[in-house]
Amino acid sequence: MDAMARDDAPLGRNSLPSSSSLTQMARPFGAWRRAAVAPLDRSASRGHGNATSLAAGSDAILLGTARGALARYDLRNEAETTSQDVWTGTSRVRKVFCDPTGVHAVVTSDQEGRNPSTHHVCHTKAKRARALPRLKGQVITAVAWNRKSLGRGASTSFVMGTAKGAVYECVVDDPGGTGTGNGVTRREKVTVKQVGMLSGHPCSIQGIHLETFDDGKQVCAIVVTSTRLYVFQGGPTLDQVFAGEEHFVEMPGELLVNGVPHSELHVHLTKNKTADRLVWLTGDGLYCGRFGVGRSKGELRGGSMEAFVTDQKLIPYPFLGDQPREDERPSQTPISAAVTEFHYLLLYQDRILALNRVSEELIFDEYFNQGLVALVRDEVTGAVYSFNESTIFEIILYDEGQDMWEIYLRRKEWYLAIQHCRTQSQKDAVYNKQAEEAFAKGDLEASAALWARCSHVAGPRFEEVTLRLIRTGHRGALSTYLLRKLDNLPRLERPQRTMLATWLLELYLDAAYQEELKIPPGELSTPTSRAAVEELKDFMMDQKDDLDDGTTLNLLAGYGRIEELVYYATARAMYDVACMHMIQEGNAKRAIAVLRHPDVSPDLWYKFGPDLFLLSPKETVDAWLVMGKHLDPKHLLPALLVSEKQSKKPGARTTEQESEAQRYLEVVIFRHKCKDVAVHNLMLQLLTREDTETDLLRYLSNAVQPDGEPYYDIQYALRLCLERARLRSCCHLYATQGMFQEAVSLALKVDLELAKSVADMPADDEGMRRKLWLMVAKHVIQLESEGTTRDQVGNVVSFLKETDGLLKLEDILPFFPDTVLIDDLKGAVGDALEEYSLKIEDLKREMDSATKEAEVIRKDLRELPCRFVEVTPETRCSSCNKTMLCPGPTAVRAPSTDRLTCHPFFVFPCTHTFHEGCLLQEVLEKLSGEARARLERLQEELAQDSKELAQLQRQYMQLPAGLSSMGATIPDGEEELEEVSRKIERNQIQVNELVSSACPYCSVLMVGTLTRPLVGPEDRKELVEWAI
């Protein structure tokens, strides 16, 4: 399509003139300085005649002219406004209808004085318009687009109203056409059919609107004429819609424009593109209302007109200029109207007016005599346009909603007023006004909540509000105000938040106290008192970060709220405070529950251990055992010693405390393996207080380290046992210390059998055992001295048998009294002599056997010098398998100057033969411990001495030959050589003795290797390689 010829470039939306030329290009409204009329194009028709009609949608403007041209202006380009020819005909364009997307258009045209009219549908991508069939003799006066079909496929549908009251539905398939490869465009398919007819009062349809709901199953159609507004509902087809019952509203007068009846229907859409309210331009005023169709389920709210259009009202037109207000009707009526978000714009022949939609006040009345024809609103962008014969204007509204909060405030529509506030001061004014209204009505809770929303900058002062609420005596309102104020304060305002939280805490405490005063006698609580306590706890939990701990605890304690005090202290991790108050209340179970919190430090267990152990020993010990190794028993000793302190008081009964303390110590000692001496000493102290020594002896036997040393202080244990007459335990302790004589002496005072068992303890020291048994024997003889002599001797003989031969009769004879007769000992003496005779015979036999063995050894010694082993040149080393003449591994030896000396080797009686070096290696591998270290040390000394000897020999050989001929001697050098040689000889002898003492293959050296692992540390690398 060719661009229209232009004499000058059009003015774009974003290319408004500067302030210096505003008076020439845009006319701002005098009363309302946030609006202006700006020309978009002063020669819009571009030589195609005068402009006759204007339509807009989605920043696109369609302009029809008197010579049949249809121009499209695209305002989406921010830099400039572009225009193009959409369609050029031969007839005058009468009316242009544009869809909300700005893509489709319906054009009605006629020739002046000639009929009928022609109708075409246009698309921005189509090369030419398509004529609408079946409309012969009809004049399209209104079009309603089906928004559900726009941009959702190849078909577009719309509804047309005619001057005869007929309603047609038009469906255009593929309105843009599909281009083919040869440049030919496929023709569109246009279908037109009549779907309805206004009955009873047929006249020209001035406006029509379609609204679908219930997922497209129901359709509501609104049709207006110059005097009536019709509402149809049905579906899902339009035939069914207009075939249903019609509801209408009729106005008595008509609006005449240039002597012709005129009317307009304007529908305002929400952000969701659904119809919100409608405005009907009538002769009596603006008929306004809201859609009342149930869109969720497709049901009407009733059968009357109010079911379709709610909040109906008629806004009369304002009186203009000096016209008396006593007249019934204004002298001038508007010729067109437009609906914005908050205003109704009215276009007169020589002026533009704006009425506020909410207050219905006249906002501005501006004279603008430019011959404007009509007002057109872009349904998508909200822009309002107007035009005259040559120019397109845009009516620009600058922030039209900035004063709406004040209008809603005067109307006491609080919610809407807040929604339209821009600044905090505006919100403060709304909240304050609303609070005053609520306060005047006696709704103190609501007024307090509203005052709390006001800021401290523009709202009422905090002191004023609190004093007013205090004077009312309503604590709930004051609490509400303080609580809401606290919620609104930022976290950084810590002092203010703490002050408010403390004040609120006092109010909650007082409320709980007042409720408890109302509890009837004989009852512990009431539902209201319990609710007050729960509110107090919830508040403390919510505001624990704002409350001051010290002040809060003092307040709770002052009101006697110990339960709540513990609750707060636990929430603030002040476990020591909570535990202390629970102990003061005598509630050990609750105190233990506080201490068992995961965040509690073990130090608190140690701190409150004595008090808890006194209150409830069993529960305290159970808690300690549950804590296990998290507690150090050493730090719990003060608590366990409480039982010892209590036992010293007259008449004190501490059996339970002592048993629980002992139970705890047994667990930590034998299960947890505690090694602390103080803990073990306390265990001893408790065990020594028992009636029997069974547990004490068991403990003394088990509480020892692997090396035999006890965990307890043995000196302290011995002193304690002596003080409390635990003699058996004392004997055990004496024996443990090796003080066997003291142990036996003490055991003889207790029990003879105990003394006998102690006497057998030094098993490795026969002399000590003999001495101890003599002590026991003396004691036994002294005990038996009171009986008859014959019985006395019999008991002593039995005692000697118990010693298992350690004591003889002659050992104990000195202990018998002088009154014992030898005849009484005749049997015992005879038995002793017989036993000695048997031992003498055994000794004789042993001596004969030893004599024979000595003779055999002497014979072997005589034959030893004659023994030999033959070594041939073919004899091979048992280690390296080389002949003896071949050198084996070099051993460290003194250097030799004899070249014919054979390499040293060793031959053992077992015929195993070794090179000196091979034998040294074999012996080193099999030796261990001290012998191996000695051999390695001798080898190192031999190596150092050999080097020193070689160096000395080289120095001696390098002396000048004339020194010896001159009779000179070098005594120091010769002595040093001799000294080193003797040292090497001594070390070599020791090495030979070590390596030749036994054959490494068939002696104890080989047997010792049986206990060594197959893989040693030297094989670690190979072990790593074989690892899986």
PDB file of C-alpha atoms in Angstrom, residues 62-208:
ATOM      1  CA  LEU A  62      -8.342   4.663  11.386  1.00  0.00           C
ATOM      2  CA  LEU A  63      -9.534   7.858   9.673  1.00  0.00           C
ATOM      3  CA  GLY A  64     -12.219   7.987   6.990  1.00  0.00           C
ATOM      4  CA  THR A  65     -12.547  10.919   4.614  1.00  0.00           C
ATOM      5  CA  ALA A  66     -15.206  12.473   2.434  1.00  0.00           C
ATOM      6  CA  ARG A  67     -13.547  11.153  -0.754  1.00  0.00           C
ATOM      7  CA  GLY A  68     -13.613   7.521   0.272  1.00  0.00           C
ATOM      8  CA  ALA A  69     -10.098   7.162   1.736  1.00  0.00           C
ATOM      9  CA  LEU A  70      -9.307   5.122   4.848  1.00  0.00           C
ATOM     10  CA  ALA A  71      -5.951   5.928   6.452  1.00  0.00           C
ATOM     11  CA  ARG A  72      -4.345   4.033   9.290  1.00  0.00           C
ATOM     12  CA  TYR A  73      -2.032   5.753  11.766  1.00  0.00           C
ATOM     13  CA  ASP A  74       0.302   3.528  13.804  1.00  0.00           C
ATOM     14  CA  LEU A  75       1.262   5.143  17.116  1.00  0.00           C
ATOM     15  CA  ARG A  76       3.309   2.219  18.417  1.00  0.00           C
ATOM     16  CA  ASN A  77       6.507   3.655  16.986  1.00  0.00           C
ATOM     17  CA  GLU A  78       7.952   5.775  19.749  1.00  0.00           C
ATOM     18  CA  ALA A  79       9.968   7.916  17.327  1.00  0.00           C
ATOM     19  CA  GLU A  80       7.216   9.038  14.970  1.00  0.00           C
ATOM     20  CA  THR A  81       3.679   8.354  13.830  1.00  0.00           C
ATOM     21  CA  THR A  82       3.414   6.456  10.527  1.00  0.00           C
ATOM     22  CA  SER A  83       0.406   6.413   8.214  1.00  0.00           C
ATOM     23  CA  GLN A  84      -0.677   4.269   5.291  1.00  0.00           C
ATOM     24  CA  ASP A  85      -3.613   3.857   2.933  1.00  0.00           C
ATOM     25  CA  VAL A  86      -5.763   0.940   3.961  1.00  0.00           C
ATOM     26  CA  TRP A  87      -8.501   1.342   1.437  1.00  0.00           C
ATOM     27  CA  THR A  88      -9.543   3.907  -1.175  1.00  0.00           C
ATOM     28  CA  GLY A  89     -13.050   3.986  -2.561  1.00  0.00           C
ATOM     29  CA  THR A  90     -15.218   6.314  -4.568  1.00  0.00           C
ATOM     30  CA  SER A  91     -17.931   7.006  -1.972  1.00  0.00           C
ATOM     31  CA  ARG A  92     -17.918   9.153   1.135  1.00  0.00           C
ATOM     32  CA  VAL A  93     -16.880   7.252   4.272  1.00  0.00           C
ATOM     33  CA  ARG A  94     -19.828   7.550   6.632  1.00  0.00           C
ATOM     34  CA  LYS A  95     -18.619   5.554   9.621  1.00  0.00           C
ATOM     35  CA  VAL A  96     -15.512   3.574  10.594  1.00  0.00           C
ATOM     36  CA  PHE A  97     -15.569   0.817  13.249  1.00  0.00           C
ATOM     37  CA  CYS A  98     -12.250  -0.590  14.534  1.00  0.00           C
ATOM     38  CA  ASP A  99     -11.716  -3.711  16.634  1.00  0.00           C
ATOM     39  CA  PRO A 100      -9.723  -3.461  19.908  1.00  0.00           C
ATOM     40  CA  THR A 101      -6.601  -4.909  18.259  1.00  0.00           C
ATOM     41  CA  GLY A 102      -6.533  -2.203  15.575  1.00  0.00           C
ATOM     42  CA  VAL A 103      -6.288  -4.804  12.804  1.00  0.00           C
ATOM     43  CA  HIS A 104      -9.858  -5.196  11.531  1.00  0.00           C
ATOM     44  CA  ALA A 105     -12.207  -2.443  10.465  1.00  0.00           C
ATOM     45  CA  VAL A 106     -15.742  -2.133   9.118  1.00  0.00           C
ATOM     46  CA  VAL A 107     -16.342   0.801   6.795  1.00  0.00           C
ATOM     47  CA  THR A 108     -19.750   2.143   5.730  1.00  0.00           C
ATOM     48  CA  SER A 109     -19.814   4.559   2.846  1.00  0.00           C
ATOM     49  CA  ASP A 110     -22.385   6.276   0.651  1.00  0.00           C
ATOM     50  CA  GLN A 111     -22.586   8.956  -1.930  1.00  0.00           C
ATOM     51  CA  GLU A 112     -24.350  12.097  -0.985  1.00  0.00           C
ATOM     52  CA  GLY A 113     -27.889  12.038  -2.262  1.00  0.00           C
ATOM     53  CA  ARG A 114     -27.581   8.483  -3.528  1.00  0.00           C
ATOM     54  CA  ASN A 115     -28.438   5.171  -1.905  1.00  0.00           C
ATOM     55  CA  PRO A 116     -27.898   2.495  -0.931  1.00  0.00           C
ATOM     56  CA  SER A 117     -24.861   2.499   1.350  1.00  0.00           C
ATOM     57  CA  THR A 118     -21.969   0.107   0.841  1.00  0.00           C
ATOM     58  CA  HIS A 119     -20.174  -1.824   3.605  1.00  0.00           C
ATOM     59  CA  HIS A 120     -16.729  -3.299   3.599  1.00  0.00           C
ATOM     60  CA  VAL A 121     -14.509  -5.134   6.009  1.00  0.00           C
ATOM     61  CA  CYS A 122     -10.786  -4.372   5.958  1.00  0.00           C
ATOM     62  CA  HIS A 123      -7.636  -6.000   7.307  1.00  0.00           C
ATOM     63  CA  THR A 124      -4.276  -4.316   7.592  1.00  0.00           C
ATOM     64  CA  LYS A 125      -2.583  -7.152   5.670  1.00  0.00           C
ATOM     65  CA  ALA A 126      -5.180  -7.378   2.949  1.00  0.00           C
ATOM     66  CA  LYS A 127      -4.576  -5.648  -0.387  1.00  0.00           C
ATOM     67  CA  ARG A 128      -8.208  -4.681  -0.732  1.00  0.00           C
ATOM     68  CA  ALA A 129     -11.376  -4.575   1.293  1.00  0.00           C
ATOM     69  CA  ARG A 130     -14.144  -7.151   1.059  1.00  0.00           C
ATOM     70  CA  ALA A 131     -17.736  -6.092   0.600  1.00  0.00           C
ATOM     71  CA  LEU A 132     -20.258  -7.392   3.136  1.00  0.00           C
ATOM     72  CA  PRO A 133     -23.087  -9.292   1.384  1.00  0.00           C
ATOM     73  CA  ARG A 134     -26.795  -9.421   2.293  1.00  0.00           C
ATOM     74  CA  LEU A 135     -26.842  -5.869   3.620  1.00  0.00           C
ATOM     75  CA  LYS A 136     -28.556  -4.179   0.713  1.00  0.00           C
ATOM     76  CA  GLY A 137     -30.666  -1.283   1.826  1.00  0.00           C
ATOM     77  CA  GLN A 138     -29.178  -1.368   5.355  1.00  0.00           C
ATOM     78  CA  VAL A 139     -27.032   1.240   7.048  1.00  0.00           C
ATOM     79  CA  ILE A 140     -24.607  -0.032   9.700  1.00  0.00           C
ATOM     80  CA  THR A 141     -24.756   2.243  12.690  1.00  0.00           C
ATOM     81  CA  ALA A 142     -23.035   0.157  15.394  1.00  0.00           C
ATOM     82  CA  VAL A 143     -20.559  -2.721  15.586  1.00  0.00           C
ATOM     83  CA  ALA A 144     -19.640  -5.001  18.528  1.00  0.00           C
ATOM     84  CA  TRP A 145     -16.588  -7.224  18.212  1.00  0.00           C
ATOM     85  CA  ASN A 146     -16.402 -10.674  19.697  1.00  0.00           C
ATOM     86  CA  ARG A 147     -13.202 -10.269  21.781  1.00  0.00           C
ATOM     87  CA  LYS A 148     -12.907 -14.047  22.223  1.00  0.00           C
ATOM     88  CA  SER A 149     -12.258 -14.501  18.476  1.00  0.00           C
ATOM     89  CA  LEU A 150      -9.723 -11.696  18.056  1.00  0.00           C
ATOM     90  CA  GLY A 151      -6.193 -12.974  17.544  1.00  0.00           C
ATOM     91  CA  ARG A 152      -7.131 -16.620  18.223  1.00  0.00           C
ATOM     92  CA  GLY A 153      -7.318 -18.075  14.745  1.00  0.00           C
ATOM     93  CA  ALA A 154      -8.174 -17.446  11.122  1.00  0.00           C
ATOM     94  CA  SER A 155     -11.785 -16.410  11.840  1.00  0.00           C
ATOM     95  CA  THR A 156     -13.070 -13.124  13.210  1.00  0.00           C
ATOM     96  CA  SER A 157     -16.671 -12.514  14.198  1.00  0.00           C
ATOM     97  CA  PHE A 158     -18.570  -9.364  15.070  1.00  0.00           C
ATOM     98  CA  VAL A 159     -22.153  -8.110  15.404  1.00  0.00           C
ATOM     99  CA  MET A 160     -23.588  -5.166  13.483  1.00  0.00           C
ATOM    100  CA  GLY A 161     -26.573  -2.999  14.292  1.00  0.00           C
ATOM    101  CA  THR A 162     -28.419  -1.121  11.558  1.00  0.00           C
ATOM    102  CA  ALA A 163     -30.516   1.992  11.266  1.00  0.00           C
ATOM    103  CA  LYS A 164     -33.672  -0.188  11.014  1.00  0.00           C
ATOM    104  CA  GLY A 165     -33.069  -2.000  14.282  1.00  0.00           C
ATOM    105  CA  ALA A 166     -31.742  -5.220  12.754  1.00  0.00           C
ATOM    106  CA  VAL A 167     -28.791  -7.145  14.219  1.00  0.00           C
ATOM    107  CA  TYR A 168     -26.444  -9.092  11.941  1.00  0.00           C
ATOM    108  CA  GLU A 169     -23.600 -11.471  12.701  1.00  0.00           C
ATOM    109  CA  CYS A 170     -20.586 -11.485  10.431  1.00  0.00           C
ATOM    110  CA  VAL A 171     -17.828 -14.138  10.313  1.00  0.00           C
ATOM    111  CA  VAL A 172     -14.719 -13.474   8.253  1.00  0.00           C
ATOM    112  CA  ASP A 173     -12.476 -16.483   7.538  1.00  0.00           C
ATOM    113  CA  ASP A 174      -8.786 -15.781   6.890  1.00  0.00           C
ATOM    114  CA  PRO A 175      -9.287 -12.037   6.917  1.00  0.00           C
ATOM    115  CA  GLY A 176      -5.640 -11.325   6.129  1.00  0.00           C
ATOM    116  CA  GLY A 177      -5.339 -13.657   3.172  1.00  0.00           C
ATOM    117  CA  THR A 178      -2.618 -16.213   2.539  1.00  0.00           C
ATOM    118  CA  GLY A 179      -0.022 -15.319  -0.049  1.00  0.00           C
ATOM    119  CA  THR A 180       0.982 -17.950  -2.631  1.00  0.00           C
ATOM    120  CA  GLY A 181       4.136 -18.427  -4.575  1.00  0.00           C
ATOM    121  CA  ASN A 182       2.926 -16.567  -7.693  1.00  0.00           C
ATOM    122  CA  GLY A 183       1.821 -13.503  -5.783  1.00  0.00           C
ATOM    123  CA  VAL A 184      -1.935 -14.219  -6.060  1.00  0.00           C
ATOM    124  CA  THR A 185      -3.919 -13.764  -2.870  1.00  0.00           C
ATOM    125  CA  ARG A 186      -6.622 -16.237  -1.971  1.00  0.00           C
ATOM    126  CA  ARG A 187     -10.020 -14.573  -1.465  1.00  0.00           C
ATOM    127  CA  GLU A 188     -11.522 -14.334   1.975  1.00  0.00           C
ATOM    128  CA  LYS A 189     -14.770 -15.955   2.889  1.00  0.00           C
ATOM    129  CA  VAL A 190     -17.277 -13.548   4.480  1.00  0.00           C
ATOM    130  CA  THR A 191     -20.509 -14.866   5.993  1.00  0.00           C
ATOM    131  CA  VAL A 192     -23.297 -12.512   7.114  1.00  0.00           C
ATOM    132  CA  LYS A 193     -26.606 -13.493   8.676  1.00  0.00           C
ATOM    133  CA  GLN A 194     -29.309 -11.726  10.623  1.00  0.00           C
ATOM    134  CA  VAL A 195     -29.595 -12.854  14.233  1.00  0.00           C
ATOM    135  CA  GLY A 196     -32.110 -10.434  15.714  1.00  0.00           C
ATOM    136  CA  MET A 197     -34.495  -7.524  15.334  1.00  0.00           C
ATOM    137  CA  LEU A 198     -35.644  -4.962  17.845  1.00  0.00           C
ATOM    138  CA  SER A 199     -39.392  -5.453  18.240  1.00  0.00           C
ATOM    139  CA  GLY A 200     -42.072  -3.053  19.359  1.00  0.00           C
ATOM    140  CA  HIS A 201     -40.010   0.078  18.912  1.00  0.00           C
ATOM    141  CA  PRO A 202     -37.719  -0.357  15.933  1.00  0.00           C
ATOM    142  CA  CYS A 203     -35.324   2.524  15.441  1.00  0.00           C
ATOM    143  CA  SER A 204     -31.687   3.113  14.641  1.00  0.00           C
ATOM    144  CA  ILE A 205     -29.227   1.148  16.807  1.00  0.00           C
ATOM    145  CA  GLN A 206     -26.714   3.640  18.191  1.00  0.00           C
ATOM    146  CA  GLY A 207     -24.468   1.221  20.122  1.00  0.00           C
ATOM    147  CA  ILE A 208     -24.016  -2.458  20.784  1.00  0.00           C
TER     148      ILE A 208
END
